[in-house]
Amino acid sequence: MVRNKILIVGLGLIGGSLAKAFKKCGYEIHAYDIDKSAIEKAICEGVVKERIDDLNETEDEYAFSFICVPVLESIPILGKLSSKIKNGIITDVGSTKTHICKYSIEHKIANFIGGHPMAGTEKIGYKYSFDELFNGAYYFITPTEMNRKEDIEKLKNLLQSIGCKVEEVDYVLHDKITAVISHLPHVVSAGLVNMLNSNEIYCKFAGGGFKDITRISSSSPKMWADISISNKNMLLELIDAYIELLKNFKTSLKSENYNEIFNYFEKAKIIRDTIVSDEK
C-alpha cells in the first residue's frame, strides 16, 4: 500500500470534487467510472493520475478508497474492493448507511467505514465538480465495532484536511437524521414540481420563491430513487407524519381557525430562523 494513493470509484459531482480536493492536498488519484469521458477529462486536467478499467483487478495499494456511486450500486462495488484491498481504508459517500454497514458487518469487512458528506449541488456529473465543495461542510462517518480506532482517526484527519466538519454517528441514527433533513424534503420538492404537470401557464409564472423551494428537484432521479428505496422504512414513517401535519392544517383552514393557522406558520418561522442564525 502506498500512503499517498487514493482510489475514487465514480467520478461524478461528489467523486470528482473529492478527487480535486485530495489532489490539491498532494495525493495521487486513481479513478474508475463507467463514463470513460469523465475519466479522460480528469486525466487531461491533471486531477487523475491513472484510470482503472476493471475493479476485479484492483491492487492493494491505496491508503483510501472512496465508493461514489448511487447507493443501490455501492454494495456490489464494496464486495469487489474488499476482496482485493485488505490494508487501506474503504469508505463510501452514500446518503443511507444501514444497508452497507450491515453488509460490512455480515461479511466482516473491518477496513470499511461508512461515510456521507452533507454537501452537493443540484448539478450532475464531473464537469460540475470543484475542489471547495466540502469546505465547511458536515461529513458523517458511521464506524462500527469492527473498525480500528487508528483507521477511524486516519479517515477523520483526511476529511478534515479538505475542510470537512466530521461527525461520528451510529448508522441507524444517521439514516433517521438524513430522512428528516434531506430525503423527505426531496420527496416534497418533487411533489410540488409535479403538481405543475408541465402546465405552461403555471411554469411561466413559477418565480424565485418556487424555484428556491424546489431547486433540489433538479438532482439526479437515479440517485434519489435509490435513496428512497434504501431508506424506505424511515421515509414511510416521515411521509405518514407529514400527511398528518397537512391534514391538521387542512382542518384548521376549513374551519378558518386563524390562531391554528397563524401558529403553523409562526412555529415554522421560529425554527427556520434558528437554523439560519446557527449558520452565521
Short mmCIF file of C-alpha atoms in Angstrom, two decimals:
data_model
loop_
_atom_site.label_atom_id
_atom_site.label_comp_id
_atom_site.label_asym_id
_atom_site.label_seq_id
_atom_site.Cartn_x
_atom_site.Cartn_y
_atom_site.Cartn_z
CA MET A 1 0.00 0.00 0.00
CA VAL A 2 1.27 3.44 -0.95
CA ARG A 3 0.34 6.08 1.63
CA ASN A 4 -0.38 8.87 -0.84
CA LYS A 5 -2.63 7.00 -3.30
CA ILE A 6 -6.42 7.35 -3.28
CA LEU A 7 -8.91 5.40 -5.39
CA ILE A 8 -12.17 7.08 -6.41
CA VAL A 9 -14.91 4.81 -7.78
CA GLY A 10 -17.47 7.02 -9.51
CA LEU A 11 -16.30 10.36 -10.83
CA GLY A 12 -19.49 12.41 -10.68
CA LEU A 13 -20.10 15.60 -8.72
CA ILE A 14 -19.08 14.13 -5.35
CA GLY A 15 -16.37 11.77 -6.58
CA GLY A 16 -14.93 14.42 -8.87
CA SER A 17 -14.92 17.04 -6.13
CA LEU A 18 -13.20 14.63 -3.74
CA ALA A 19 -10.61 13.84 -6.40
CA LYS A 20 -9.90 17.56 -6.94
CA ALA A 21 -9.75 18.30 -3.20
CA PHE A 22 -7.41 15.38 -2.47
CA LYS A 23 -5.22 16.20 -5.47
CA LYS A 24 -4.89 19.72 -4.12
CA CYS A 25 -3.66 18.18 -0.84
CA GLY A 26 -0.93 16.26 -2.68
CA TYR A 27 -2.49 12.81 -3.12
CA GLU A 28 -2.15 10.71 -6.25
CA ILE A 29 -5.63 9.92 -7.57
CA HIS A 30 -6.65 6.79 -9.44
CA ALA A 31 -10.25 6.52 -10.64
CA TYR A 32 -12.85 4.19 -12.07
CA ASP A 33 -16.05 5.20 -13.83
CA ILE A 34 -18.24 3.62 -16.50
CA ASP A 35 -18.24 7.05 -18.16
CA LYS A 36 -14.81 7.00 -19.78
CA SER A 37 -15.15 10.62 -20.91
CA ALA A 38 -15.25 11.79 -17.26
CA ILE A 39 -12.03 9.90 -16.54
CA GLU A 40 -10.32 11.26 -19.63
CA LYS A 41 -11.33 14.81 -18.75
CA ALA A 42 -9.97 14.36 -15.22
CA ILE A 43 -6.70 12.97 -16.58
CA CYS A 44 -6.37 15.86 -19.05
CA GLU A 45 -6.92 18.31 -16.19
CA GLY A 46 -4.17 16.61 -14.19
CA VAL A 47 -6.60 15.58 -11.43
CA VAL A 48 -6.46 11.81 -12.03
CA LYS A 49 -3.14 10.07 -12.49
CA GLU A 50 -4.36 6.65 -13.62
CA ARG A 51 -7.57 5.15 -14.97
CA ILE A 52 -8.78 1.82 -13.54
CA ASP A 53 -10.58 -0.29 -16.13
CA ASP A 54 -11.54 -3.35 -14.05
CA LEU A 55 -12.27 -3.27 -10.31
CA ASN A 56 -11.79 -7.04 -10.16
CA GLU A 57 -8.11 -6.40 -10.85
CA THR A 58 -7.70 -3.68 -8.22
CA GLU A 59 -4.39 -3.85 -6.37
CA ASP A 60 -3.96 -3.39 -2.63
CA GLU A 61 -2.04 -0.14 -3.00
CA TYR A 62 -4.47 2.54 -1.83
CA ALA A 63 -4.42 4.31 1.52
CA PHE A 64 -8.10 5.21 0.96
CA SER A 65 -10.76 4.06 -1.49
CA PHE A 66 -13.99 6.05 -1.92
CA ILE A 67 -17.14 4.48 -3.37
CA CYS A 68 -19.05 7.37 -5.01
CA VAL A 69 -21.94 5.74 -6.83
CA PRO A 70 -25.74 5.55 -6.27
CA VAL A 71 -26.45 3.71 -3.02
CA LEU A 72 -28.00 0.58 -4.56
CA GLU A 73 -24.78 0.08 -6.56
CA SER A 74 -22.45 0.56 -3.60
CA ILE A 75 -22.64 -2.89 -2.03
CA PRO A 76 -21.53 -4.87 -5.12
CA ILE A 77 -18.60 -2.48 -5.50
CA LEU A 78 -17.70 -2.86 -1.82
CA GLY A 79 -17.72 -6.62 -2.35
CA LYS A 80 -15.24 -6.31 -5.22
CA LEU A 81 -12.94 -3.85 -3.46
CA SER A 82 -12.89 -5.68 -0.14
CA SER A 83 -11.76 -8.89 -1.84
CA LYS A 84 -8.67 -7.07 -3.11
CA ILE A 85 -7.97 -4.22 -0.67
CA LYS A 86 -7.09 -5.57 2.77
CA ASN A 87 -4.84 -2.85 4.21
CA GLY A 88 -6.18 0.50 3.10
CA ILE A 89 -9.41 2.08 4.35
CA ILE A 90 -12.53 1.67 2.18
CA THR A 91 -15.38 4.14 2.58
CA ASP A 92 -18.41 5.42 0.67
CA VAL A 93 -20.38 8.65 0.29
CA GLY A 94 -23.93 7.24 0.16
CA SER A 95 -26.88 9.11 1.67
CA THR A 96 -28.01 5.98 3.54
CA LYS A 97 -25.79 3.87 5.72
CA THR A 98 -27.78 0.99 7.25
CA HIS A 99 -27.63 -1.41 4.29
CA ILE A 100 -23.95 -1.03 3.52
CA CYS A 101 -22.85 -1.00 7.17
CA LYS A 102 -24.85 -4.17 7.88
CA TYR A 103 -23.28 -5.74 4.81
CA SER A 104 -19.79 -4.87 6.06
CA ILE A 105 -20.57 -6.40 9.46
CA GLU A 106 -22.07 -9.59 7.99
CA HIS A 107 -19.06 -10.04 5.70
CA LYS A 108 -16.51 -8.95 8.32
CA ILE A 109 -15.06 -6.12 6.21
CA ALA A 110 -13.17 -4.49 9.07
CA ASN A 111 -11.48 -1.86 6.89
CA PHE A 112 -14.80 -0.36 5.71
CA ILE A 113 -16.06 2.83 7.39
CA GLY A 114 -19.34 4.32 6.19
CA GLY A 115 -19.33 7.98 5.20
CA HIS A 116 -21.65 10.68 3.88
CA PRO A 117 -20.76 14.28 3.03
CA MET A 118 -23.59 16.77 3.60
CA ALA A 119 -22.52 18.66 0.53
CA GLY A 120 -23.53 18.88 -3.09
CA THR A 121 -25.50 20.87 -5.62
CA GLU A 122 -28.45 20.09 -7.88
CA LYS A 123 -25.98 19.61 -10.76
CA ILE A 124 -24.95 16.19 -12.02
CA GLY A 125 -21.59 14.97 -13.29
CA TYR A 126 -17.85 15.52 -13.15
CA LYS A 127 -17.97 18.76 -15.13
CA TYR A 128 -19.73 20.44 -12.20
CA SER A 129 -17.26 19.20 -9.57
CA PHE A 130 -14.96 21.61 -7.72
CA ASP A 131 -12.34 21.28 -5.02
CA GLU A 132 -14.02 23.60 -2.48
CA LEU A 133 -17.31 21.68 -2.33
CA PHE A 134 -16.57 20.19 1.10
CA ASN A 135 -15.04 23.25 2.71
CA GLY A 136 -17.03 23.87 5.91
CA ALA A 137 -19.48 21.03 5.19
CA TYR A 138 -20.55 18.42 7.72
CA TYR A 139 -19.31 14.94 6.87
CA PHE A 140 -20.85 11.97 8.69
CA ILE A 141 -18.83 8.84 9.33
CA THR A 142 -20.51 5.74 10.75
CA PRO A 143 -17.90 3.38 12.20
CA THR A 144 -18.86 0.03 13.67
CA GLU A 145 -17.29 -2.02 16.45
CA MET A 146 -15.14 -3.82 13.87
CA ASN A 147 -13.22 -0.71 12.90
CA ARG A 148 -9.82 0.04 14.40
CA LYS A 149 -9.58 3.35 16.23
CA GLU A 150 -6.48 4.27 14.25
CA ASP A 151 -8.38 3.77 10.97
CA ILE A 152 -11.21 5.98 12.19
CA GLU A 153 -8.73 8.71 13.10
CA LYS A 154 -6.95 8.41 9.75
CA LEU A 155 -10.24 8.90 7.88
CA LYS A 156 -11.19 11.83 10.12
CA ASN A 157 -7.84 13.51 9.56
CA LEU A 158 -8.11 13.03 5.79
CA LEU A 159 -11.58 14.57 5.64
CA GLN A 160 -10.62 17.44 7.91
CA SER A 161 -7.69 18.19 5.60
CA ILE A 162 -10.18 19.18 2.86
CA GLY A 163 -12.20 21.39 5.22
CA CYS A 164 -14.90 18.99 6.44
CA LYS A 165 -16.52 19.13 9.87
CA VAL A 166 -16.53 15.43 10.71
CA GLU A 167 -19.37 13.98 12.81
CA GLU A 168 -19.19 10.39 14.07
CA VAL A 169 -22.67 8.81 14.46
CA ASP A 170 -24.37 5.42 14.59
CA TYR A 171 -25.51 4.30 11.13
CA VAL A 172 -29.17 3.91 12.18
CA LEU A 173 -29.22 7.40 13.68
CA HIS A 174 -27.60 8.73 10.52
CA ASP A 175 -30.45 7.39 8.40
CA LYS A 176 -33.03 8.97 10.72
CA ILE A 177 -31.30 12.35 10.53
CA THR A 178 -30.94 12.35 6.76
CA ALA A 179 -34.50 11.13 6.26
CA VAL A 180 -35.77 14.22 8.11
CA ILE A 181 -33.44 16.90 6.76
CA SER A 182 -32.76 15.59 3.25
CA HIS A 183 -34.81 12.67 1.96
CA LEU A 184 -38.33 13.83 2.84
CA PRO A 185 -37.59 17.39 1.57
CA HIS A 186 -36.62 15.90 -1.80
CA VAL A 187 -39.88 13.94 -1.95
CA VAL A 188 -41.86 17.08 -1.07
CA SER A 189 -39.92 19.23 -3.54
CA ALA A 190 -40.56 16.76 -6.36
CA GLY A 191 -44.25 16.65 -5.41
CA LEU A 192 -44.56 20.43 -5.66
CA VAL A 193 -42.94 20.43 -9.09
CA ASN A 194 -45.07 17.51 -10.29
CA MET A 195 -48.20 19.47 -9.31
CA LEU A 196 -47.35 21.88 -12.13
CA ASN A 197 -47.77 18.92 -14.50
CA SER A 198 -45.91 20.86 -17.23
CA ASN A 199 -48.80 23.34 -17.39
CA GLU A 200 -47.40 26.22 -19.43
CA ILE A 201 -49.18 28.96 -17.52
CA TYR A 202 -48.02 27.62 -14.12
CA CYS A 203 -44.46 27.08 -15.31
CA LYS A 204 -44.32 30.55 -16.85
CA PHE A 205 -45.03 32.28 -13.56
CA ALA A 206 -43.07 29.95 -11.24
CA GLY A 207 -40.82 32.63 -9.75
CA GLY A 208 -37.97 32.93 -7.31
CA GLY A 209 -39.74 31.57 -4.25
CA PHE A 210 -40.96 28.45 -6.06
CA LYS A 211 -37.57 27.92 -7.69
CA ASP A 212 -35.81 28.24 -4.32
CA ILE A 213 -38.00 25.69 -2.57
CA THR A 214 -37.80 23.22 -5.48
CA ARG A 215 -34.16 23.69 -6.53
CA ILE A 216 -33.23 20.22 -5.28
CA SER A 217 -35.68 18.61 -7.70
CA SER A 218 -33.07 19.12 -10.43
CA SER A 219 -30.90 16.47 -8.76
CA SER A 220 -30.31 13.01 -10.26
CA PRO A 221 -33.56 10.95 -10.44
CA LYS A 222 -31.47 7.76 -10.32
CA MET A 223 -29.75 8.85 -7.12
CA TRP A 224 -32.99 9.79 -5.37
CA ALA A 225 -34.85 6.67 -6.46
CA ASP A 226 -32.02 4.61 -4.95
CA ILE A 227 -32.01 6.66 -1.75
CA SER A 228 -35.79 6.37 -1.35
CA ILE A 229 -35.71 2.58 -1.68
CA SER A 230 -32.70 2.15 0.59
CA ASN A 231 -34.21 4.31 3.35
CA LYS A 232 -37.77 3.07 2.76
CA ASN A 233 -38.85 2.41 6.36
CA MET A 234 -37.65 5.74 7.74
CA LEU A 235 -39.16 7.60 4.80
CA LEU A 236 -42.54 5.88 5.09
CA GLU A 237 -42.80 6.92 8.75
CA LEU A 238 -41.98 10.53 7.89
CA ILE A 239 -44.40 10.64 4.95
CA ASP A 240 -47.19 9.49 7.29
CA ALA A 241 -46.22 12.18 9.80
CA TYR A 242 -46.11 14.83 7.07
CA ILE A 243 -49.52 13.80 5.72
CA GLU A 244 -50.92 14.10 9.26
CA LEU A 245 -49.42 17.59 9.55
CA LEU A 246 -51.09 18.64 6.30
CA LYS A 247 -54.38 17.08 7.37
CA ASN A 248 -54.33 19.13 10.59
CA PHE A 249 -53.62 22.30 8.61
CA LYS A 250 -56.45 21.42 6.21
CA THR A 251 -58.84 21.04 9.15
CA SER A 252 -57.78 24.42 10.55
CA LEU A 253 -58.22 26.01 7.13
CA LYS A 254 -61.67 24.51 6.62
CA SER A 255 -62.86 25.90 9.95
CA GLU A 256 -60.97 29.17 9.40
CA ASN A 257 -59.23 28.69 12.75
CA TYR A 258 -56.98 31.73 12.45
CA ASN A 259 -54.96 31.02 15.60
CA GLU A 260 -54.07 27.48 14.48
CA ILE A 261 -53.15 28.68 11.00
CA PHE A 262 -51.05 31.51 12.43
CA ASN A 263 -49.29 29.09 14.84
CA TYR A 264 -48.50 26.74 11.96
CA PHE A 265 -46.56 29.45 10.14
CA GLU A 266 -45.12 31.05 13.29
CA LYS A 267 -43.61 27.79 14.56
CA ALA A 268 -42.00 27.21 11.16
CA LYS A 269 -40.57 30.73 11.12
CA ILE A 270 -39.05 30.38 14.61
CA ILE A 271 -37.38 27.06 13.80
CA ARG A 272 -36.17 28.21 10.37
CA ASP A 273 -34.75 31.47 11.78
CA THR A 274 -32.88 29.46 14.43
CA ILE A 275 -31.34 27.23 11.76
CA VAL A 276 -30.21 30.19 9.66
CA SER A 277 -28.92 32.02 12.75
CA ASP A 278 -26.81 29.00 13.75
CA GLU A 279 -25.09 29.08 10.35
CA LYS A 280 -23.74 32.59 10.87
#
